[in-house]
mmCIF file with all atom_site columns, C-alpha atoms in Angstrom:
data_model
loop_
_atom_site.group_PDB
_atom_site.id
_atom_site.type_symbol
_atom_site.label_atom_id
_atom_site.label_alt_id
_atom_site.label_comp_id
_atom_site.label_asym_id
_atom_site.label_entity_id
_atom_site.label_seq_id
_atom_site.pdbx_PDB_ins_code
_atom_site.Cartn_x
_atom_site.Cartn_y
_atom_site.Cartn_z
_atom_site.occupancy
_atom_site.B_iso_or_equiv
_atom_site.pdbx_formal_charge
_atom_site.auth_seq_id
_atom_site.auth_comp_id
_atom_site.auth_asym_id
_atom_site.auth_atom_id
_atom_site.pdbx_PDB_model_num
ATOM 1   C CA . MET A 1 1   ? 19.658 8.838   58.412 1.00 0.00 ? 1   MET A CA 1
ATOM 2   C CA . LYS A 1 2   ? 19.396 9.298   54.879 1.00 0.00 ? 2   LYS A CA 1
ATOM 3   C CA . LYS A 1 3   ? 16.308 10.589  53.250 1.00 0.00 ? 3   LYS A CA 1
ATOM 4   C CA . TYR A 1 4   ? 14.602 9.416   50.598 1.00 0.00 ? 4   TYR A CA 1
ATOM 5   C CA . ILE A 1 5   ? 13.133 11.043  47.797 1.00 0.00 ? 5   ILE A CA 1
ATOM 6   C CA . PRO A 1 6   ? 10.771 8.637   45.933 1.00 0.00 ? 6   PRO A CA 1
ATOM 7   C CA . LEU A 1 7   ? 11.046 9.323   42.325 1.00 0.00 ? 7   LEU A CA 1
ATOM 8   C CA . LYS A 1 8   ? 7.351  10.169  39.939 1.00 0.00 ? 8   LYS A CA 1
ATOM 9   C CA . VAL A 1 9   ? 7.824  7.633   36.576 1.00 0.00 ? 9   VAL A CA 1
ATOM 10  C CA . VAL A 1 10  ? 6.227  8.909   33.508 1.00 0.00 ? 10  VAL A CA 1
ATOM 11  C CA . LEU A 1 11  ? 5.659  6.474   30.631 1.00 0.00 ? 11  LEU A CA 1
ATOM 12  C CA . ARG A 1 12  ? 5.463  8.259   26.715 1.00 0.00 ? 12  ARG A CA 1
ATOM 13  C CA . SER A 1 13  ? 1.630  7.237   26.307 1.00 0.00 ? 13  SER A CA 1
ATOM 14  C CA . VAL A 1 14  ? 1.764  4.522   23.003 1.00 0.00 ? 14  VAL A CA 1
ATOM 15  C CA . GLY A 1 15  ? -0.564 6.821   20.432 1.00 0.00 ? 15  GLY A CA 1
ATOM 16  C CA . GLU A 1 16  ? -3.550 4.956   18.957 1.00 0.00 ? 16  GLU A CA 1
ATOM 17  C CA . SER A 1 17  ? -4.341 5.042   14.720 1.00 0.00 ? 17  SER A CA 1
ATOM 18  C CA . THR A 1 18  ? -5.989 8.516   13.503 1.00 0.00 ? 18  THR A CA 1
ATOM 19  C CA . LEU A 1 19  ? -8.747 8.140   11.216 1.00 0.00 ? 19  LEU A CA 1
ATOM 20  C CA . GLU A 1 20  ? -6.906 8.519   8.840  1.00 0.00 ? 20  GLU A CA 1
ATOM 21  C CA . ASP A 1 21  ? -5.216 5.634   9.287  1.00 0.00 ? 21  ASP A CA 1
ATOM 22  C CA . TYR A 1 22  ? -7.776 3.836   9.481  1.00 0.00 ? 22  TYR A CA 1
ATOM 23  C CA . GLY A 1 23  ? -7.920 1.373   6.668  1.00 0.00 ? 23  GLY A CA 1
ATOM 24  C CA . ALA A 1 24  ? -4.392 0.802   7.254  1.00 0.00 ? 24  ALA A CA 1
ATOM 25  C CA . ILE A 1 25  ? -5.512 -0.713  11.012 1.00 0.00 ? 25  ILE A CA 1
ATOM 26  C CA . ARG A 1 26  ? -7.916 -3.486  9.388  1.00 0.00 ? 26  ARG A CA 1
ATOM 27  C CA . SER A 1 27  ? -5.221 -5.069  7.687  1.00 0.00 ? 27  SER A CA 1
ATOM 28  C CA . ILE A 1 28  ? -3.914 -7.514  9.229  1.00 0.00 ? 28  ILE A CA 1
ATOM 29  C CA . LEU A 1 29  ? 0.416  -7.510  8.807  1.00 0.00 ? 29  LEU A CA 1
ATOM 30  C CA . ASP A 1 30  ? 0.967  -11.439 8.848  1.00 0.00 ? 30  ASP A CA 1
ATOM 31  C CA . SER A 1 31  ? 3.585  -10.271 6.035  1.00 0.00 ? 31  SER A CA 1
ATOM 32  C CA . PRO A 1 32  ? 6.382  -8.847  5.247  1.00 0.00 ? 32  PRO A CA 1
ATOM 33  C CA . GLU A 1 33  ? 4.263  -7.614  1.837  1.00 0.00 ? 33  GLU A CA 1
ATOM 34  C CA . GLY A 1 34  ? 1.455  -6.023  4.482  1.00 0.00 ? 34  GLY A CA 1
ATOM 35  C CA . THR A 1 35  ? 3.757  -4.518  6.857  1.00 0.00 ? 35  THR A CA 1
ATOM 36  C CA . PHE A 1 36  ? 5.544  -2.054  3.926  1.00 0.00 ? 36  PHE A CA 1
ATOM 37  C CA . ALA A 1 37  ? 2.268  -1.684  2.536  1.00 0.00 ? 37  ALA A CA 1
ATOM 38  C CA . PHE A 1 38  ? 1.789  0.081   6.152  1.00 0.00 ? 38  PHE A CA 1
ATOM 39  C CA . TRP A 1 39  ? 4.903  2.125   6.200  1.00 0.00 ? 39  TRP A CA 1
ATOM 40  C CA . LYS A 1 40  ? 4.459  3.239   2.764  1.00 0.00 ? 40  LYS A CA 1
ATOM 41  C CA . ASN A 1 41  ? 0.404  4.049   3.657  1.00 0.00 ? 41  ASN A CA 1
ATOM 42  C CA . VAL A 1 42  ? 0.683  5.596   7.045  1.00 0.00 ? 42  VAL A CA 1
ATOM 43  C CA . ILE A 1 43  ? 4.083  6.465   8.353  1.00 0.00 ? 43  ILE A CA 1
ATOM 44  C CA . GLU A 1 44  ? 5.996  7.361   5.544  1.00 0.00 ? 44  GLU A CA 1
ATOM 45  C CA . THR A 1 45  ? 3.440  9.865   5.052  1.00 0.00 ? 45  THR A CA 1
ATOM 46  C CA . LYS A 1 46  ? 2.930  11.449  8.103  1.00 0.00 ? 46  LYS A CA 1
ATOM 47  C CA . PRO A 1 47  ? 4.001  15.645  8.025  1.00 0.00 ? 47  PRO A CA 1
ATOM 48  C CA . GLU A 1 48  ? 6.414  14.915  10.760 1.00 0.00 ? 48  GLU A CA 1
ATOM 49  C CA . PHE A 1 49  ? 8.367  11.779  9.020  1.00 0.00 ? 49  PHE A CA 1
ATOM 50  C CA . GLU A 1 50  ? 11.917 12.758  7.715  1.00 0.00 ? 50  GLU A CA 1
ATOM 51  C CA . ALA A 1 51  ? 13.075 9.926   4.897  1.00 0.00 ? 51  ALA A CA 1
ATOM 52  C CA . ASP A 1 52  ? 16.682 11.393  4.771  1.00 0.00 ? 52  ASP A CA 1
ATOM 53  C CA . LYS A 1 53  ? 17.367 9.899   8.569  1.00 0.00 ? 53  LYS A CA 1
ATOM 54  C CA . GLU A 1 54  ? 16.910 6.953   9.761  1.00 0.00 ? 54  GLU A CA 1
ATOM 55  C CA . THR A 1 55  ? 13.680 5.857   11.916 1.00 0.00 ? 55  THR A CA 1
ATOM 56  C CA . LEU A 1 56  ? 12.856 3.433   14.336 1.00 0.00 ? 56  LEU A CA 1
ATOM 57  C CA . VAL A 1 57  ? 8.916  2.163   14.782 1.00 0.00 ? 57  VAL A CA 1
ATOM 58  C CA . VAL A 1 58  ? 7.277  -0.585  16.835 1.00 0.00 ? 58  VAL A CA 1
ATOM 59  C CA . ILE A 1 59  ? 4.081  -1.707  15.392 1.00 0.00 ? 59  ILE A CA 1
ATOM 60  C CA . LEU A 1 60  ? 1.867  -2.694  18.186 1.00 0.00 ? 60  LEU A CA 1
ATOM 61  C CA . LEU A 1 61  ? -0.651 -5.961  17.245 1.00 0.00 ? 61  LEU A CA 1
ATOM 62  C CA . ASP A 1 62  ? -3.782 -7.027  18.093 1.00 0.00 ? 62  ASP A CA 1
ATOM 63  C CA . THR A 1 63  ? -4.906 -10.145 19.087 1.00 0.00 ? 63  THR A CA 1
ATOM 64  C CA . LYS A 1 64  ? -5.363 -10.341 15.144 1.00 0.00 ? 64  LYS A CA 1
ATOM 65  C CA . LEU A 1 65  ? -2.150 -9.430  14.151 1.00 0.00 ? 65  LEU A CA 1
ATOM 66  C CA . ARG A 1 66  ? -4.160 -5.386  13.319 1.00 0.00 ? 66  ARG A CA 1
ATOM 67  C CA . PRO A 1 67  ? -2.291 -3.094  14.307 1.00 0.00 ? 67  PRO A CA 1
ATOM 68  C CA . ARG A 1 68  ? -3.495 -1.442  17.650 1.00 0.00 ? 68  ARG A CA 1
ATOM 69  C CA . ALA A 1 69  ? -0.283 1.737   17.097 1.00 0.00 ? 69  ALA A CA 1
ATOM 70  C CA . TYR A 1 70  ? 2.848  2.431   16.065 1.00 0.00 ? 70  TYR A CA 1
ATOM 71  C CA . HIS A 1 71  ? 5.725  4.553   18.041 1.00 0.00 ? 71  HIS A CA 1
ATOM 72  C CA . GLN A 1 72  ? 8.351  5.454   17.016 1.00 0.00 ? 72  GLN A CA 1
ATOM 73  C CA . VAL A 1 73  ? 11.360 4.554   19.123 1.00 0.00 ? 73  VAL A CA 1
ATOM 74  C CA . ALA A 1 74  ? 14.300 6.754   17.238 1.00 0.00 ? 74  ALA A CA 1
ATOM 75  C CA . LEU A 1 75  ? 14.856 9.193   14.887 1.00 0.00 ? 75  LEU A CA 1
ATOM 76  C CA . GLY A 1 76  ? 18.419 8.354   13.316 1.00 0.00 ? 76  GLY A CA 1
ATOM 77  C CA . THR A 1 77  ? 20.449 10.199  10.959 1.00 0.00 ? 77  THR A CA 1
ATOM 78  C CA . VAL A 1 78  ? 21.195 9.490   7.978  1.00 0.00 ? 78  VAL A CA 1
ATOM 79  C CA . ASN A 1 79  ? 23.387 5.931   8.438  1.00 0.00 ? 79  ASN A CA 1
ATOM 80  C CA . GLU A 1 80  ? 22.175 4.512   11.936 1.00 0.00 ? 80  GLU A CA 1
ATOM 81  C CA . CYS A 1 81  ? 19.859 4.865   14.307 1.00 0.00 ? 81  CYS A CA 1
ATOM 82  C CA . ALA A 1 82  ? 20.554 4.276   18.158 1.00 0.00 ? 82  ALA A CA 1
ATOM 83  C CA . ALA A 1 83  ? 17.346 2.399   20.027 1.00 0.00 ? 83  ALA A CA 1
ATOM 84  C CA . ARG A 1 84  ? 17.942 -0.591  23.069 1.00 0.00 ? 84  ARG A CA 1
ATOM 85  C CA . PRO A 1 85  ? 15.768 -2.990  23.153 1.00 0.00 ? 85  PRO A CA 1
ATOM 86  C CA . LEU A 1 86  ? 13.918 -1.677  26.348 1.00 0.00 ? 86  LEU A CA 1
ATOM 87  C CA . GLU A 1 87  ? 13.077 1.320   24.225 1.00 0.00 ? 87  GLU A CA 1
ATOM 88  C CA . VAL A 1 88  ? 10.887 -1.195  21.875 1.00 0.00 ? 88  VAL A CA 1
ATOM 89  C CA . PHE A 1 89  ? 9.794  -3.526  24.701 1.00 0.00 ? 89  PHE A CA 1
ATOM 90  C CA . ARG A 1 90  ? 8.531  -0.118  26.829 1.00 0.00 ? 90  ARG A CA 1
ATOM 91  C CA . PRO A 1 91  ? 4.946  0.520   24.571 1.00 0.00 ? 91  PRO A CA 1
ATOM 92  C CA . VAL A 1 92  ? 4.698  -3.301  24.083 1.00 0.00 ? 92  VAL A CA 1
ATOM 93  C CA . ILE A 1 93  ? 4.199  -3.867  26.909 1.00 0.00 ? 93  ILE A CA 1
ATOM 94  C CA . VAL A 1 94  ? 2.590  -0.152  28.672 1.00 0.00 ? 94  VAL A CA 1
ATOM 95  C CA . SER A 1 95  ? 0.403  -1.197  25.712 1.00 0.00 ? 95  SER A CA 1
ATOM 96  C CA . ALA A 1 96  ? -0.270 -4.745  26.532 1.00 0.00 ? 96  ALA A CA 1
ATOM 97  C CA . SER A 1 97  ? -0.251 -5.800  22.449 1.00 0.00 ? 97  SER A CA 1
ATOM 98  C CA . PHE A 1 98  ? -0.959 -8.985  21.469 1.00 0.00 ? 98  PHE A CA 1
ATOM 99  C CA . ALA A 1 99  ? 2.880  -8.966  19.226 1.00 0.00 ? 99  ALA A CA 1
ATOM 100 C CA . PHE A 1 100 ? 4.791  -6.325  17.770 1.00 0.00 ? 100 PHE A CA 1
ATOM 101 C CA . ILE A 1 101 ? 6.838  -5.777  14.095 1.00 0.00 ? 101 ILE A CA 1
ATOM 102 C CA . LEU A 1 102 ? 9.855  -3.816  14.015 1.00 0.00 ? 102 LEU A CA 1
ATOM 103 C CA . VAL A 1 103 ? 10.861 -1.927  11.340 1.00 0.00 ? 103 VAL A CA 1
ATOM 104 C CA . HIS A 1 104 ? 13.134 1.042   10.706 1.00 0.00 ? 104 HIS A CA 1
ATOM 105 C CA . ASN A 1 105 ? 14.284 2.515   7.026  1.00 0.00 ? 105 ASN A CA 1
ATOM 106 C CA . HIS A 1 106 ? 17.663 2.954   5.233  1.00 0.00 ? 106 HIS A CA 1
ATOM 107 C CA . PRO A 1 107 ? 18.107 6.488   3.874  1.00 0.00 ? 107 PRO A CA 1
ATOM 108 C CA . SER A 1 108 ? 20.800 4.633   1.878  1.00 0.00 ? 108 SER A CA 1
ATOM 109 C CA . GLY A 1 109 ? 17.770 2.787   -0.305 1.00 0.00 ? 109 GLY A CA 1
ATOM 110 C CA . ASP A 1 110 ? 20.002 -0.431  0.380  1.00 0.00 ? 110 ASP A CA 1
ATOM 111 C CA . PRO A 1 111 ? 17.856 -2.370  2.665  1.00 0.00 ? 111 PRO A CA 1
ATOM 112 C CA . ASN A 1 112 ? 20.344 -5.283  3.954  1.00 0.00 ? 112 ASN A CA 1
ATOM 113 C CA . PRO A 1 113 ? 21.110 -5.379  7.339  1.00 0.00 ? 113 PRO A CA 1
ATOM 114 C CA . SER A 1 114 ? 24.052 -3.943  9.075  1.00 0.00 ? 114 SER A CA 1
ATOM 115 C CA . GLN A 1 115 ? 26.238 -5.729  11.808 1.00 0.00 ? 115 GLN A CA 1
ATOM 116 C CA . ALA A 1 116 ? 24.190 -3.346  14.499 1.00 0.00 ? 116 ALA A CA 1
ATOM 117 C CA . ASP A 1 117 ? 20.651 -4.331  12.355 1.00 0.00 ? 117 ASP A CA 1
ATOM 118 C CA . ARG A 1 118 ? 21.810 -7.856  13.215 1.00 0.00 ? 118 ARG A CA 1
ATOM 119 C CA . THR A 1 119 ? 23.454 -7.429  16.853 1.00 0.00 ? 119 THR A CA 1
ATOM 120 C CA . ILE A 1 120 ? 19.546 -5.872  17.763 1.00 0.00 ? 120 ILE A CA 1
ATOM 121 C CA . THR A 1 121 ? 17.971 -8.321  16.122 1.00 0.00 ? 121 THR A CA 1
ATOM 122 C CA . SER A 1 122 ? 18.848 -10.930 18.609 1.00 0.00 ? 122 SER A CA 1
ATOM 123 C CA . GLN A 1 123 ? 19.041 -9.251  21.648 1.00 0.00 ? 123 GLN A CA 1
ATOM 124 C CA . LEU A 1 124 ? 15.107 -8.273  21.503 1.00 0.00 ? 124 LEU A CA 1
ATOM 125 C CA . ARG A 1 125 ? 14.111 -11.906 20.195 1.00 0.00 ? 125 ARG A CA 1
ATOM 126 C CA . GLN A 1 126 ? 16.146 -13.063 23.849 1.00 0.00 ? 126 GLN A CA 1
ATOM 127 C CA . GLY A 1 127 ? 14.452 -10.669 25.261 1.00 0.00 ? 127 GLY A CA 1
ATOM 128 C CA . ALA A 1 128 ? 11.100 -11.565 23.767 1.00 0.00 ? 128 ALA A CA 1
ATOM 129 C CA . GLU A 1 129 ? 11.834 -15.244 23.989 1.00 0.00 ? 129 GLU A CA 1
ATOM 130 C CA . ILE A 1 130 ? 11.907 -13.997 27.525 1.00 0.00 ? 130 ILE A CA 1
ATOM 131 C CA . LEU A 1 131 ? 9.074  -12.086 28.448 1.00 0.00 ? 131 LEU A CA 1
ATOM 132 C CA . GLN A 1 132 ? 6.767  -14.370 26.378 1.00 0.00 ? 132 GLN A CA 1
ATOM 133 C CA . LEU A 1 133 ? 6.100  -11.632 23.431 1.00 0.00 ? 133 LEU A CA 1
ATOM 134 C CA . ARG A 1 134 ? 5.505  -12.040 19.653 1.00 0.00 ? 134 ARG A CA 1
ATOM 135 C CA . PHE A 1 135 ? 8.296  -10.665 17.864 1.00 0.00 ? 135 PHE A CA 1
ATOM 136 C CA . LEU A 1 136 ? 7.179  -11.211 14.776 1.00 0.00 ? 136 LEU A CA 1
ATOM 137 C CA . ASP A 1 137 ? 9.503  -9.063  11.884 1.00 0.00 ? 137 ASP A CA 1
ATOM 138 C CA . HIS A 1 138 ? 11.925 -7.024  12.705 1.00 0.00 ? 138 HIS A CA 1
ATOM 139 C CA . LEU A 1 139 ? 12.027 -5.294  7.950  1.00 0.00 ? 139 LEU A CA 1
ATOM 140 C CA . ILE A 1 140 ? 14.315 -2.782  6.709  1.00 0.00 ? 140 ILE A CA 1
ATOM 141 C CA . ILE A 1 141 ? 12.712 -0.337  4.083  1.00 0.00 ? 141 ILE A CA 1
ATOM 142 C CA . GLY A 1 142 ? 14.608 0.238   1.190  1.00 0.00 ? 142 GLY A CA 1
ATOM 143 C CA . ARG A 1 143 ? 13.654 2.202   -1.753 1.00 0.00 ? 143 ARG A CA 1
ATOM 144 C CA . VAL A 1 144 ? 12.451 0.322   -5.397 1.00 0.00 ? 144 VAL A CA 1
ATOM 145 C CA . VAL A 1 145 ? 15.095 1.862   -7.475 1.00 0.00 ? 145 VAL A CA 1
ATOM 146 C CA . VAL A 1 146 ? 17.051 0.572   -5.611 1.00 0.00 ? 146 VAL A CA 1
ATOM 147 C CA . SER A 1 147 ? 16.131 -3.570  -4.635 1.00 0.00 ? 147 SER A CA 1
ATOM 148 C CA . ASP A 1 148 ? 14.029 -5.057  -5.342 1.00 0.00 ? 148 ASP A CA 1
ATOM 149 C CA . PRO A 1 149 ? 11.636 -6.187  -2.501 1.00 0.00 ? 149 PRO A CA 1
ATOM 150 C CA . PRO A 1 150 ? 12.382 -2.874  -1.323 1.00 0.00 ? 150 PRO A CA 1
ATOM 151 C CA . TYR A 1 151 ? 12.721 -4.676  1.613  1.00 0.00 ? 151 TYR A CA 1
ATOM 152 C CA . PHE A 1 152 ? 14.244 -6.851  4.051  1.00 0.00 ? 152 PHE A CA 1
ATOM 153 C CA . SER A 1 153 ? 13.016 -9.327  6.455  1.00 0.00 ? 153 SER A CA 1
ATOM 154 C CA . PHE A 1 154 ? 14.379 -11.173 9.283  1.00 0.00 ? 154 PHE A CA 1
ATOM 155 C CA . ARG A 1 155 ? 11.745 -13.835 9.504  1.00 0.00 ? 155 ARG A CA 1
ATOM 156 C CA . ASP A 1 156 ? 11.828 -14.426 5.524  1.00 0.00 ? 156 ASP A CA 1
ATOM 157 C CA . ALA A 1 157 ? 15.737 -14.595 5.763  1.00 0.00 ? 157 ALA A CA 1
ATOM 158 C CA . GLY A 1 158 ? 15.272 -17.552 8.774  1.00 0.00 ? 158 GLY A CA 1
ATOM 159 C CA . LEU A 1 159 ? 16.668 -14.752 11.291 1.00 0.00 ? 159 LEU A CA 1
ATOM 160 C CA . LEU A 1 160 ? 14.227 -14.432 13.147 1.00 0.00 ? 160 LEU A CA 1
#
């Protein structure tokens, strides 16, 4: 007879915003401009943020579309950041968030989406529909000196 060993499942906790972030967490993120401001004022200001690497973050929202928390899903290299839908959905589900926004940076400064960006967004859109999660936008952050606006919004482009 086979002996089954129970597995211990540990989910990483989802961090809450700190007191320094209070002004930003009261902002309603219902536009790409608001999400861009959140990235600039909260995520980029953290000491652990590495501007020369792609960083993929999911922003978790309450019913009034205010950030409850954010979670760094993946840290990549200078030109790519790999993540599966599972890694994006996990903090959304664990935190019982009303909605979420996906954001990542392009260290090159060019916010135009790659084919990989388009593919993951499509997969997340389909998965969110099945799970009945509100996927509001996927924003790619570039640099002001390279493009205006300095981001690409899948929602504004009609791709979400």
